[in-house]
Amino acid sequence: DQQVKQNSPSLSVQEGRISILNCDYTNSMFDYFLWYKKYPAEGPTFLISISSIKDKNEDGRFTVFLNKSAKHLSLHIVPSQPGDSAVYFCAAHTSSGGSNYKLTFGKGTLLTVNP
Amino acid sequence: DAGITQSPRHKVTETGTPVTLRCHQTENHRYMYWYRQDPGHGLRLIHYSYGVKDTDKGEVSDGYSVSRSKTEDFLLTLESATSSQTSVYFCASRGGLADNEQFFGPGTRLTVL
């Protein structure tokens, strides 16, 4: 059963416009969420995160929004740049019990930013 | 950057042979992880370690074993490689329970013929 879902395998946007990547989760015990960015032939790199006690976290061009009641989070990139073209993974973590050690990842969304 | 390296970076092997992948980190991180990445599946956890000699299974552990004899090294062994284990393997590490972020290595591309 997939606990973290990224329902859009791909997204294409124009340079300068907003990119919105979505992520849904089913496990209500998740209390920390992360976004990773992955270029081909490289390992994933941490991008931005948010705790469940917040509904928004911003870092430069990147903002993550969390809607706990809908079990939904989104990553906004404004303005989008060609260098943002990569696969973006959503991941979630719970602080409770034996799952404290592990991240659960979505399948990823391939973002293409066209010049 | 957590200073995680993986070796080898690429390997081609034959079905039925044993294979060991190595992960080395220089950050004295307590937690280490092995994932595989496959098209349509994202990143799936194979095994993880929460200390020297302390390991546990992830969601896709069948056919894999791990060992951690030193803080800095985490080995993944495919006891008898199969074609279904052709994948890209990533190692990751994490400092402590208060650190939610995992840092990833560059990956090992394994092909089993």
mmCIF file of N, CA, C and O in Angstrom, chain A residues 32 34 36 38 41-44 46 89 93 98 100-103 105-107, chain B residues 9 31 33 35 37 40 42-43 45 48 90 94 97 100-102 104-106:
data_model
loop_
_atom_site.group_PDB
_atom_site.id
_atom_site.type_symbol
_atom_site.label_atom_id
_atom_site.label_comp_id
_atom_site.label_asym_id
_atom_site.label_seq_id
_atom_site.Cartn_x
_atom_site.Cartn_y
_atom_site.Cartn_z
ATOM 1 N N TYR A 32 6.510 14.783 9.569
ATOM 2 C CA TYR A 32 7.589 15.571 8.977
ATOM 3 C C TYR A 32 7.694 15.166 7.519
ATOM 4 O O TYR A 32 7.653 13.974 7.198
ATOM 5 N N LEU A 34 9.526 15.963 3.563
ATOM 6 C CA LEU A 34 10.711 16.479 2.889
ATOM 7 C C LEU A 34 10.519 16.375 1.382
ATOM 8 O O LEU A 34 9.822 15.487 0.887
ATOM 9 N N TYR A 36 12.992 16.056 -2.037
ATOM 10 C CA TYR A 36 14.323 15.819 -2.568
ATOM 11 C C TYR A 36 14.281 16.055 -4.077
ATOM 12 O O TYR A 36 13.280 15.799 -4.744
ATOM 13 N N LYS A 38 16.423 15.218 -7.694
ATOM 14 C CA LYS A 38 17.393 14.269 -8.227
ATOM 15 C C LYS A 38 17.655 14.535 -9.706
ATOM 16 O O LYS A 38 16.754 14.478 -10.530
ATOM 17 N N ALA A 41 21.904 10.370 -12.944
ATOM 18 C CA ALA A 41 23.225 9.854 -12.578
ATOM 19 C C ALA A 41 23.788 10.477 -11.295
ATOM 20 O O ALA A 41 24.997 10.416 -11.052
ATOM 21 N N GLU A 42 22.917 11.075 -10.486
ATOM 22 C CA GLU A 42 23.347 11.597 -9.192
ATOM 23 C C GLU A 42 22.413 11.095 -8.098
ATOM 24 O O GLU A 42 21.298 10.635 -8.381
ATOM 25 N N GLY A 43 22.854 11.201 -6.858
ATOM 26 C CA GLY A 43 21.977 10.854 -5.752
ATOM 27 C C GLY A 43 20.993 11.973 -5.460
ATOM 28 O O GLY A 43 21.222 13.125 -5.826
ATOM 29 N N PRO A 44 19.877 11.645 -4.806
ATOM 30 C CA PRO A 44 18.936 12.697 -4.423
ATOM 31 C C PRO A 44 19.583 13.691 -3.456
ATOM 32 O O PRO A 44 20.410 13.310 -2.628
ATOM 33 N N PHE A 46 18.632 16.911 -0.702
ATOM 34 C CA PHE A 46 17.575 17.526 0.092
ATOM 35 C C PHE A 46 17.280 18.932 -0.427
ATOM 36 O O PHE A 46 18.192 19.701 -0.730
ATOM 37 N N PHE A 89 11.207 14.114 -5.461
ATOM 38 C CA PHE A 89 10.609 13.096 -4.603
ATOM 39 C C PHE A 89 10.051 13.751 -3.348
ATOM 40 O O PHE A 89 10.726 14.544 -2.697
ATOM 41 N N HIS A 93 7.883 11.096 7.191
ATOM 42 C CA HIS A 93 8.539 10.471 8.341
ATOM 43 C C HIS A 93 7.630 10.624 9.549
ATOM 44 O O HIS A 93 6.916 11.607 9.673
ATOM 45 N N GLY A 98 8.591 2.532 16.151
ATOM 46 C CA GLY A 98 9.732 1.953 15.448
ATOM 47 C C GLY A 98 9.944 2.482 14.057
ATOM 48 O O GLY A 98 10.935 2.146 13.426
ATOM 49 N N ASN A 100 10.476 5.515 13.402
ATOM 50 C CA ASN A 100 11.169 6.791 13.543
ATOM 51 C C ASN A 100 12.391 6.889 12.648
ATOM 52 O O ASN A 100 12.800 7.972 12.271
ATOM 53 N N TYR A 101 12.968 5.748 12.307
ATOM 54 C CA TYR A 101 14.229 5.784 11.576
ATOM 55 C C TYR A 101 14.050 5.996 10.084
ATOM 56 O O TYR A 101 14.997 6.317 9.399
ATOM 57 N N LYS A 102 12.856 5.793 9.581
ATOM 58 C CA LYS A 102 12.709 5.609 8.147
ATOM 59 C C LYS A 102 11.937 6.727 7.467
ATOM 60 O O LYS A 102 11.025 7.314 8.040
ATOM 61 N N LEU A 103 12.328 6.994 6.227
ATOM 62 C CA LEU A 103 11.551 7.857 5.340
ATOM 63 C C LEU A 103 10.765 6.979 4.370
ATOM 64 O O LEU A 103 11.268 5.958 3.915
ATOM 65 N N PHE A 105 9.076 7.243 0.676
ATOM 66 C CA PHE A 105 9.169 8.094 -0.508
ATOM 67 C C PHE A 105 8.006 7.854 -1.455
ATOM 68 O O PHE A 105 7.483 6.742 -1.568
ATOM 69 N N GLY A 106 7.637 8.918 -2.166
ATOM 70 C CA GLY A 106 6.753 8.779 -3.307
ATOM 71 C C GLY A 106 7.550 8.325 -4.519
ATOM 72 O O GLY A 106 8.771 8.170 -4.467
ATOM 73 N N LYS A 107 6.842 8.132 -5.649
ATOM 74 C CA LYS A 107 7.497 7.607 -6.847
ATOM 75 C C LYS A 107 8.222 8.672 -7.636
ATOM 76 O O LYS A 107 8.974 8.354 -8.560
ATOM 77 N N ARG B 9 30.813 2.239 -8.663
ATOM 78 C CA ARG B 9 29.763 3.098 -9.201
ATOM 79 C C ARG B 9 28.958 2.377 -10.283
ATOM 80 O O ARG B 9 27.773 2.657 -10.490
ATOM 81 N N TYR B 31 22.849 6.580 11.594
ATOM 82 C CA TYR B 31 21.911 5.801 10.796
ATOM 83 C C TYR B 31 22.366 5.733 9.338
ATOM 84 O O TYR B 31 22.785 6.740 8.763
ATOM 85 N N TYR B 33 21.366 3.731 5.383
ATOM 86 C CA TYR B 33 20.249 3.123 4.643
ATOM 87 C C TYR B 33 20.716 2.663 3.272
ATOM 88 O O TYR B 33 21.589 3.282 2.665
ATOM 89 N N TYR B 35 18.815 1.913 -0.439
ATOM 90 C CA TYR B 35 17.609 1.993 -1.258
ATOM 91 C C TYR B 35 17.920 1.456 -2.655
ATOM 92 O O TYR B 35 19.059 1.454 -3.094
ATOM 93 N N GLN B 37 16.358 2.201 -6.675
ATOM 94 C CA GLN B 37 15.472 3.042 -7.459
ATOM 95 C C GLN B 37 15.185 2.352 -8.777
ATOM 96 O O GLN B 37 16.111 2.010 -9.529
ATOM 97 N N GLY B 40 9.072 3.729 -12.116
ATOM 98 C CA GLY B 40 7.718 3.457 -11.646
ATOM 99 C C GLY B 40 7.605 3.101 -10.185
ATOM 100 O O GLY B 40 6.494 2.888 -9.681
ATOM 101 N N GLY B 42 10.012 4.633 -7.672
ATOM 102 C CA GLY B 42 10.654 5.601 -6.795
ATOM 103 C C GLY B 42 11.785 4.968 -6.002
ATOM 104 O O GLY B 42 12.477 4.064 -6.481
ATOM 105 N N LEU B 43 11.957 5.409 -4.768
ATOM 106 C CA LEU B 43 13.005 4.899 -3.894
ATOM 107 C C LEU B 43 12.385 3.939 -2.884
ATOM 108 O O LEU B 43 11.478 4.300 -2.148
ATOM 109 N N LEU B 45 13.173 1.227 0.299
ATOM 110 C CA LEU B 45 14.146 0.889 1.327
ATOM 111 C C LEU B 45 14.414 -0.611 1.354
ATOM 112 O O LEU B 45 13.483 -1.419 1.448
ATOM 113 N N TYR B 48 18.273 -1.029 6.653
ATOM 114 C CA TYR B 48 18.845 0.139 7.297
ATOM 115 C C TYR B 48 19.579 -0.282 8.569
ATOM 116 O O TYR B 48 19.407 -1.406 9.055
ATOM 117 N N PHE B 90 21.159 3.232 -3.976
ATOM 118 C CA PHE B 90 21.609 4.426 -3.268
ATOM 119 C C PHE B 90 21.779 4.123 -1.785
ATOM 120 O O PHE B 90 20.930 3.478 -1.166
ATOM 121 N N ARG B 94 22.147 9.454 8.090
ATOM 122 C CA ARG B 94 21.410 10.441 8.891
ATOM 123 C C ARG B 94 22.082 10.527 10.238
ATOM 124 O O ARG B 94 22.459 9.516 10.816
ATOM 125 N N LEU B 97 18.353 10.965 15.719
ATOM 126 C CA LEU B 97 16.894 10.992 15.673
ATOM 127 C C LEU B 97 16.359 12.419 15.543
ATOM 128 O O LEU B 97 15.264 12.628 15.036
ATOM 129 N N ASN B 100 16.114 14.970 10.715
ATOM 130 C CA ASN B 100 15.166 14.288 9.840
ATOM 131 C C ASN B 100 15.704 14.061 8.433
ATOM 132 O O ASN B 100 15.198 13.229 7.709
ATOM 133 N N GLU B 101 16.712 14.803 8.064
ATOM 134 C CA GLU B 101 17.206 14.743 6.700
ATOM 135 C C GLU B 101 18.164 13.583 6.516
ATOM 136 O O GLU B 101 19.022 13.326 7.354
ATOM 137 N N GLN B 102 18.011 12.877 5.402
ATOM 138 C CA GLN B 102 18.973 11.864 4.993
ATOM 139 C C GLN B 102 19.817 12.422 3.857
ATOM 140 O O GLN B 102 19.312 13.104 2.976
ATOM 141 N N PHE B 104 22.317 11.476 0.680
ATOM 142 C CA PHE B 104 22.477 10.349 -0.226
ATOM 143 C C PHE B 104 23.843 10.317 -0.894
ATOM 144 O O PHE B 104 24.444 11.358 -1.170
ATOM 145 N N GLY B 105 24.286 9.098 -1.185
ATOM 146 C CA GLY B 105 25.465 8.898 -1.999
ATOM 147 C C GLY B 105 25.129 9.024 -3.481
ATOM 148 O O GLY B 105 23.964 9.213 -3.846
ATOM 149 N N PRO B 106 26.136 8.875 -4.352
ATOM 150 C CA PRO B 106 25.932 9.095 -5.797
ATOM 151 C C PRO B 106 25.277 7.937 -6.522
ATOM 152 O O PRO B 106 24.873 8.078 -7.675
#
